Coordinates of C-alpha atoms and ligand atoms in Angstrom, one line a residue:
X1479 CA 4.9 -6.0 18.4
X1480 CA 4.2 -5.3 22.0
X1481 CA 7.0 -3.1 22.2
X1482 CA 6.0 -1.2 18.5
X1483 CA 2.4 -0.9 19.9
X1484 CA 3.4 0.7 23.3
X1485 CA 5.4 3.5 21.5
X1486 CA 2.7 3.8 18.9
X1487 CA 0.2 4.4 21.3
X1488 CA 2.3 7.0 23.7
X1489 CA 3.4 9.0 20.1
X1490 CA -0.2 9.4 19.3
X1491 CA -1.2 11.4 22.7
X1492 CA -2.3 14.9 22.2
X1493 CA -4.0 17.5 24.1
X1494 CA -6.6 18.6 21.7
X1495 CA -9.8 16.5 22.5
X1496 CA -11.1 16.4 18.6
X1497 CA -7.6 15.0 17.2
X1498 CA -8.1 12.0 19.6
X1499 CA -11.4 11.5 18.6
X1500 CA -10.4 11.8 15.4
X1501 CA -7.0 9.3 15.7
X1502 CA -9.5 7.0 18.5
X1503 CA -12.1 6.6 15.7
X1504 CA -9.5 5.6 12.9
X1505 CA -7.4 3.3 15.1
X1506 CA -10.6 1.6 16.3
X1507 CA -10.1 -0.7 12.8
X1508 CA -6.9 -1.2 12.9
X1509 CA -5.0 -2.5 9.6
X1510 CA -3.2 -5.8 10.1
X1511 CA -0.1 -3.4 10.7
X1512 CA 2.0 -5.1 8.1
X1513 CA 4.7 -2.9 8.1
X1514 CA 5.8 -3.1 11.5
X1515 CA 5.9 -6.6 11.6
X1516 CA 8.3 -6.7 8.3
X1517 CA 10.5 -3.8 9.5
X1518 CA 10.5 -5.9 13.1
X1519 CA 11.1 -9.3 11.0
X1520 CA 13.6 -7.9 8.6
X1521 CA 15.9 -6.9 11.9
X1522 CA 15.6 -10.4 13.2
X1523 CA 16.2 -12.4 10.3
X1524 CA 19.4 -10.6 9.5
X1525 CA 20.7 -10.4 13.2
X1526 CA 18.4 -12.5 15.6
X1527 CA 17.2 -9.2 17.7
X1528 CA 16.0 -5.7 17.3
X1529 CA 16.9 -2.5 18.8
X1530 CA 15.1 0.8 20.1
X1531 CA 16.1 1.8 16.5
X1532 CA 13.6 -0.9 15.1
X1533 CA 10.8 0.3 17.0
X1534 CA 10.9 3.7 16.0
X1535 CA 11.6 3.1 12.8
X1536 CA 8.5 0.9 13.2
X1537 CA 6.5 3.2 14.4
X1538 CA 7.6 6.4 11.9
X1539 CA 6.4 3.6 9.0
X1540 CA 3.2 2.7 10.7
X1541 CA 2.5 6.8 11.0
X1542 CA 3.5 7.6 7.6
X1543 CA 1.2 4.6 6.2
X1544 CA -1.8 5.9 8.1
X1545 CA -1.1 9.6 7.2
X1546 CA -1.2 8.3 3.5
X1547 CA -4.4 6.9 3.8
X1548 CA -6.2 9.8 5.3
X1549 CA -4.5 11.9 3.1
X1550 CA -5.7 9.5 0.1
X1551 CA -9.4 9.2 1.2
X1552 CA -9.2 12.7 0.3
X1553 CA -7.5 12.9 -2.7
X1554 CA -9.8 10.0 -3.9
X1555 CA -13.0 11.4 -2.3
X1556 CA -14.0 7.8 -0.7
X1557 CA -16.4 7.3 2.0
X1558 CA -15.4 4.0 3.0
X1559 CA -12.2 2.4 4.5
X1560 CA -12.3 -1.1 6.4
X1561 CA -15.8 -1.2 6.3
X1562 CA -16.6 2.3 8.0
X1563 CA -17.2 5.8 7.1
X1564 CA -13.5 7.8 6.1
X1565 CA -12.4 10.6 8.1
X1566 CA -13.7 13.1 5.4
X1567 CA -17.2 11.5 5.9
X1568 CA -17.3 11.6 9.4
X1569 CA -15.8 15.0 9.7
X1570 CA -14.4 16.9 6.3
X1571 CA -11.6 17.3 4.5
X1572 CA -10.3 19.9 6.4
X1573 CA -9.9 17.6 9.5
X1574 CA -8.4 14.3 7.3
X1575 CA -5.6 16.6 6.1
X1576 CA -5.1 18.0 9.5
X1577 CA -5.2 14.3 11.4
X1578 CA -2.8 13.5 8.4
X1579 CA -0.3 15.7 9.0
X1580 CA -0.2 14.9 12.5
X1581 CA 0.4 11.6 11.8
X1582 CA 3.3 12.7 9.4
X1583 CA 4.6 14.7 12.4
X1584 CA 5.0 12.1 14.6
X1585 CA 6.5 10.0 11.9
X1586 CA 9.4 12.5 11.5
X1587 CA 9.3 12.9 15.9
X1588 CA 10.1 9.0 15.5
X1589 CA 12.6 9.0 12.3
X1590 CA 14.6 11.4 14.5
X1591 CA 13.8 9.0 17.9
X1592 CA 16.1 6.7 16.0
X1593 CA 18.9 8.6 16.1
X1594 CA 19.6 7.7 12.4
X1595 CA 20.8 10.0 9.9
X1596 CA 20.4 7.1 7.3
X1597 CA 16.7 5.9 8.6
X1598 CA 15.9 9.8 7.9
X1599 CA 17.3 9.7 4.1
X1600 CA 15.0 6.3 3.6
X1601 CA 12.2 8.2 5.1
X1602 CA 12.6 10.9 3.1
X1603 CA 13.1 9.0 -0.2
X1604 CA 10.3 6.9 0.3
X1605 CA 7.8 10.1 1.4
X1606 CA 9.2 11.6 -2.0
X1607 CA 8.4 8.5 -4.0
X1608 CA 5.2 8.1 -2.6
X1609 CA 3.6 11.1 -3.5
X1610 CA 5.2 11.2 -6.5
X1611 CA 3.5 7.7 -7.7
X1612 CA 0.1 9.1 -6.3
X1613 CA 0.8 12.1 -8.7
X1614 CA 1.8 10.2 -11.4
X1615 CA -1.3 8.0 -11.1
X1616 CA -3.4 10.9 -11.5
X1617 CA -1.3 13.0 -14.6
X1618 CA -2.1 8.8 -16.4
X1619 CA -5.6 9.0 -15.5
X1620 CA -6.3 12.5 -16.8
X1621 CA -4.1 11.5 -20.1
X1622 CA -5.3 8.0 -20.3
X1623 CA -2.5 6.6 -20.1
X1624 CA -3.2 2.4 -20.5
X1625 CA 0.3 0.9 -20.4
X1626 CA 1.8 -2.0 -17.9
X1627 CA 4.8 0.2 -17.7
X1628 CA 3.2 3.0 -16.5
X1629 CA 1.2 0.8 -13.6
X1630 CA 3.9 -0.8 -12.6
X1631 CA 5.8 2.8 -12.0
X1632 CA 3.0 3.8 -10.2
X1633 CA 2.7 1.4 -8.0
X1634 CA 6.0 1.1 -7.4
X1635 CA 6.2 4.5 -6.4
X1636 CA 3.1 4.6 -4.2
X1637 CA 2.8 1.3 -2.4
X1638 CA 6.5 -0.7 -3.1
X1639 CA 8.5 2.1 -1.5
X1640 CA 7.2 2.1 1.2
X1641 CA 7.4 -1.7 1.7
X1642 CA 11.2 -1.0 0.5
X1643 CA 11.6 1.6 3.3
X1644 CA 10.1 -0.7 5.6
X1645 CA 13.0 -3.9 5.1
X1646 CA 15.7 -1.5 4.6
X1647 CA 15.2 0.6 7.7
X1648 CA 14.6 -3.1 10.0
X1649 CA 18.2 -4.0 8.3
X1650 CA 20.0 -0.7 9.1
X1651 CA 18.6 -0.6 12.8
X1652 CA 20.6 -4.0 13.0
X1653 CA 23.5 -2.8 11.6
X1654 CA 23.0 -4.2 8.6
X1655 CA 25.9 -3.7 5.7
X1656 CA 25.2 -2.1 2.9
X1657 CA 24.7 -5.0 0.7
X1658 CA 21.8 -6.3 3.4
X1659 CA 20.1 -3.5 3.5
X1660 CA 19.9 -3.3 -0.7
X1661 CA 18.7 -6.6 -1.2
X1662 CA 16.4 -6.1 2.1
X1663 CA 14.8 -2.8 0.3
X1664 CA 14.7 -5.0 -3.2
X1665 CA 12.6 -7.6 -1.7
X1666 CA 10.1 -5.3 0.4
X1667 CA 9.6 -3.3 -3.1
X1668 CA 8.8 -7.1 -4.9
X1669 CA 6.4 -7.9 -1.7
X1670 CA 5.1 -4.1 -2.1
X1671 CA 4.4 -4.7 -5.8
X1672 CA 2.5 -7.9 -4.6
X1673 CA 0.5 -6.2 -2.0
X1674 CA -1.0 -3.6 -4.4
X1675 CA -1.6 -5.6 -7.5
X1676 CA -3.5 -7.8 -5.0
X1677 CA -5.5 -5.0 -3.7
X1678 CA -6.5 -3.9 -7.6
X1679 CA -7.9 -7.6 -8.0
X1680 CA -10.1 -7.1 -5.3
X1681 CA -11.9 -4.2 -7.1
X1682 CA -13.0 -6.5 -9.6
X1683 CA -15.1 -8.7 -6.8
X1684 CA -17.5 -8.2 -4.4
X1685 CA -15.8 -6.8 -1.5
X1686 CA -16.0 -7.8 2.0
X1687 CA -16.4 -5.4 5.0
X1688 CA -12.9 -5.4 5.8
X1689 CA -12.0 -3.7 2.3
X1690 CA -15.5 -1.5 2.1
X1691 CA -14.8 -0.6 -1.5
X1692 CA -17.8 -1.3 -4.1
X1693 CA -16.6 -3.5 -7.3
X1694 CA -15.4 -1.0 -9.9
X1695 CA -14.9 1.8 -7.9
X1696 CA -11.1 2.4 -9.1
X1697 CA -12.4 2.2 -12.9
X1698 CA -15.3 4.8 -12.1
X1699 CA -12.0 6.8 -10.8
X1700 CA -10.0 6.5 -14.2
X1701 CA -7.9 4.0 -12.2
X1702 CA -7.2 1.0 -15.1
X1703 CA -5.4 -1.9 -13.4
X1704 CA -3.5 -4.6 -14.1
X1705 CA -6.5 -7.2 -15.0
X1706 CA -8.1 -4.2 -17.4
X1707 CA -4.9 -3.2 -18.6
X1708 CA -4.1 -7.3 -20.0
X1709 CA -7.5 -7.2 -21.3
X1710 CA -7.2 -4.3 -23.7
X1711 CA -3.6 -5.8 -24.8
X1712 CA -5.6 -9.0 -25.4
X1713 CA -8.5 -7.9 -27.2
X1714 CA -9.5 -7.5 -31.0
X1715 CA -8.2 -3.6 -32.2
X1716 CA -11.7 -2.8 -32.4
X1717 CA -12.6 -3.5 -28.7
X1718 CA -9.5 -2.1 -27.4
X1719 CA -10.3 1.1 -29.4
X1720 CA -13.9 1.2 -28.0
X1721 CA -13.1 0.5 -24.6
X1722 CA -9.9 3.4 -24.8
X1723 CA -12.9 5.7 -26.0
X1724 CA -15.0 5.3 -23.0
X1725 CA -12.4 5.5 -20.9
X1726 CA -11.5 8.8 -22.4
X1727 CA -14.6 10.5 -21.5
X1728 CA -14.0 13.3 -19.5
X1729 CA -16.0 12.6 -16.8
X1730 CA -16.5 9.4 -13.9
X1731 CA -17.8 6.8 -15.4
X1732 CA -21.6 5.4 -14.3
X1733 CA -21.6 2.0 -12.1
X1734 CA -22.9 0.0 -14.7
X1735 CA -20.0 1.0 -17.4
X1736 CA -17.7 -0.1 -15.1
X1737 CA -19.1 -3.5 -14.6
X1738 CA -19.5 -3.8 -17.9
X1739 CA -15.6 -3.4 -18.0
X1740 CA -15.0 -5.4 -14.9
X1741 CA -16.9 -8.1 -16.5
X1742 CA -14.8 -7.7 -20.0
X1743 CA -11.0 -7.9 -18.0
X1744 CA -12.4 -11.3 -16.3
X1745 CA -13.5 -12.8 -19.7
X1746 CA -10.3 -12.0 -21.3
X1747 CA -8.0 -13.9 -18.7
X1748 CA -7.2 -10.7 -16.6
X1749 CA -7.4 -12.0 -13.2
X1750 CA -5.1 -14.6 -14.1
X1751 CA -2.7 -12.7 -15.5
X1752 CA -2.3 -10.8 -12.8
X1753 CA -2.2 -13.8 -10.6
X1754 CA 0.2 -15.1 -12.5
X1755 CA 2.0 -11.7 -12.5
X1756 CA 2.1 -12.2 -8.7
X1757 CA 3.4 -15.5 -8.2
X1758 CA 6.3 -14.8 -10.5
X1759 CA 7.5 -11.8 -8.2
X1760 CA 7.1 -13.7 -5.3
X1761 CA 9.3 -16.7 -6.6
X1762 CA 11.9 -13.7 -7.5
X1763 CA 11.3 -12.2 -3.8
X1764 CA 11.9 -15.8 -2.0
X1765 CA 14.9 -16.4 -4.1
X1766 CA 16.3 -13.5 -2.5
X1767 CA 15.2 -14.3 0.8
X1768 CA 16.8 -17.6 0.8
X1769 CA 20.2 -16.0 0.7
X1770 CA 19.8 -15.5 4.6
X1771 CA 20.3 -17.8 6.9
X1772 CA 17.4 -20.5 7.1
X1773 CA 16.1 -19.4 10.8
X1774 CA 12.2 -19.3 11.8
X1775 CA 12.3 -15.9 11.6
X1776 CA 13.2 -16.7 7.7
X1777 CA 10.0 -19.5 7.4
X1778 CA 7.5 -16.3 8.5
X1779 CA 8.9 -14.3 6.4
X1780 CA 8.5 -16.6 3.2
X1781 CA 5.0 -17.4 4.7
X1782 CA 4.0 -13.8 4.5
X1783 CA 5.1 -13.1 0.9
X1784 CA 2.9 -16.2 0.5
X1785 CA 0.0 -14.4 2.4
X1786 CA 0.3 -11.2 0.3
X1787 CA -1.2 -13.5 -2.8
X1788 CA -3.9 -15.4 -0.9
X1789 CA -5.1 -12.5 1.5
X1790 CA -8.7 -11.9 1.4
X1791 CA -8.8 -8.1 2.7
Ligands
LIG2675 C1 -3.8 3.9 -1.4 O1 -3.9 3.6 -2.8 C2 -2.8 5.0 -1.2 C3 -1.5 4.9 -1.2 C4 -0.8 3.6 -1.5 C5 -0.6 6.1 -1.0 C6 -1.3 7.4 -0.9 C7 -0.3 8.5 -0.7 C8 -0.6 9.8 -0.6 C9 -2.0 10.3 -0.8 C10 0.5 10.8 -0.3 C11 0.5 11.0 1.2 C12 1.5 12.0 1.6 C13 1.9 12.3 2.8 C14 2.9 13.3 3.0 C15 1.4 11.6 4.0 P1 -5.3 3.3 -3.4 O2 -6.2 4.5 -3.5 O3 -5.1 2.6 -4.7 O4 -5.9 2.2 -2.4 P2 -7.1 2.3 -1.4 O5 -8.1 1.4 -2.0 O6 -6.6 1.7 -0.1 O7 -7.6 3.7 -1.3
LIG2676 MG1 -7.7 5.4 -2.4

């Protein structure tokens, strides 16, 4: 990680004194820079080590991810990430999308640091499959679209292939085989489907200022989640159809709807079905991962598919 955070830091200089303000102000809270550390972790459980490969490959994750989120903060008009004021508050929108695409610059300076034609293709795939979930996210929300189906392809395509890129890019900079790097990219796209249904639970709470997202805000958005999307399955036919009526109005919703329908998904068991949802794909993920060799490397790994339920932020 020392190593990732030296060549994240000397990628990020830049000569124009308002995109390091800019990229200063953002990195000031820093994510838990989960990536990394699974690209860096999925090299060293398949072969011990990592390589200059790894740490690029680190890096071009870590500056995609970021790029996404300032790009999202746009798309989503939020003022708040980790507790403080988003780039588009600060500044505009003009400046997010332009600190973005830095960001996605140096991610492609790094993908071709590597020296990998094959880390490139995962790159590109993932950037393809990322925007297309975030775009299919919003075509469901402006045709209502309630089904588990259709969440789980979002979120596989917005936060799981990333994850996915992530594993399978530590595993190639190994010199992984083939096979490794498949099941590698299969369980970061189970841990990736943990992370996210995770962060959708936390909309239904009051959140903590590491998240700095009010309860409901994804409902208000015509985001339905996994915990709203049991409840209406659950529910009598004329609930479901009430609820499906509000959520077809045209327009955001007020705060106190959406509690109302925060407060409906917990009564009907929604929480805990997506809990349980969780804990299912993380037995699936761990069986995977105990087809490598039992090392420590392989005990932190389990320990952070473990951490992906728990987490509090
Ligand atoms: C957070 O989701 C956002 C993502 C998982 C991905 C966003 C991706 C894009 C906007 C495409 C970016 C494209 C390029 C080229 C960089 P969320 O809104 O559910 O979660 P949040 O609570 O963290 O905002
Ligand atoms: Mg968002």
């Amino acid at each position: 990680m020392e190593q990732f955070r030296t060549t994240f830091e000397k990628m990020l200089r830049t000569r124009v004194p308002l995109a390091d303000n800019v990229i200063r102000y953002f990195l000031d809270r820093r994510g838990k820079q989960l990536r990394p550390i699974l690209t860096i972790l999925s090299a060293k459980v398949l072969r011990g080590t990592v390589t200059d490969e790894t740490i690029y490959g680190a890096v071009a994750v870590e500056m995609l991810h970021n790029a996404s989120l300032m790009h999202d903060d746009v798309v989503d008009n939020s003022a708040e990430r980790r507790g403080m004021p988003t780039i588009n508050r600060v500044w505009d929108n003009r400046v997010a999308v332009l600190t973005g695409d830095f960001f996605l610059a140096k991610c492609l300076m790094c993908s071709n640091a590597t020296g990998s034609v094959e880390i490139s293709r995962i790159l590109g795939r993932m950037v393809t499959a990322l925007v297309e979930g975030e775009l299919e996210q919003l075509s469901n929300a402006r045709s209502h679209l309630l089904s588990e189906d259709a969440y789980f392809s979002v979120i596989k395509g917005k936060t799981a292939s990333l994850f996915s890129a992530c594993l399978q890019i530590g595993a190639h900079s190994v010199g992984a085989s083939e096979e490794e790097v498949q099941k590698m990219g299969e369980i970061g796209e189970k841990i990736g489907l943990i992370f996210q249904i995770r962060d959708d639970i936390f909309d239904y709470f009051p959140s903590n200022a590491e998240i700095g997202k009010p309860t409901g805000h994804d409902i208000m958005e015509g985001k339905v989640t996994l915990p709203l999307l049991y409840a209406l399955q659950q529910a009598t036919a004329e609930k479901t159809k009430q609820i499906k009526e509000i959520l077809s109005l045209n327009r955001e919703l007020t705060e106190s709807v959406a509690l109302e329908l925060v407060d409906f998904a917990k009564q009907m068991g929604g929480i805990e079905y997506a809990q349980a949802c969780m804990k299912k794909i993380a037995f699936e993920a761990k069986q995977l991962l105990h087809t490598f060799p039992e090392t420590d490397c392989l005990t932190a790994f389990v320990r952070i598919v473990d951490y992906f339920i728990d987490r509090s932020h």
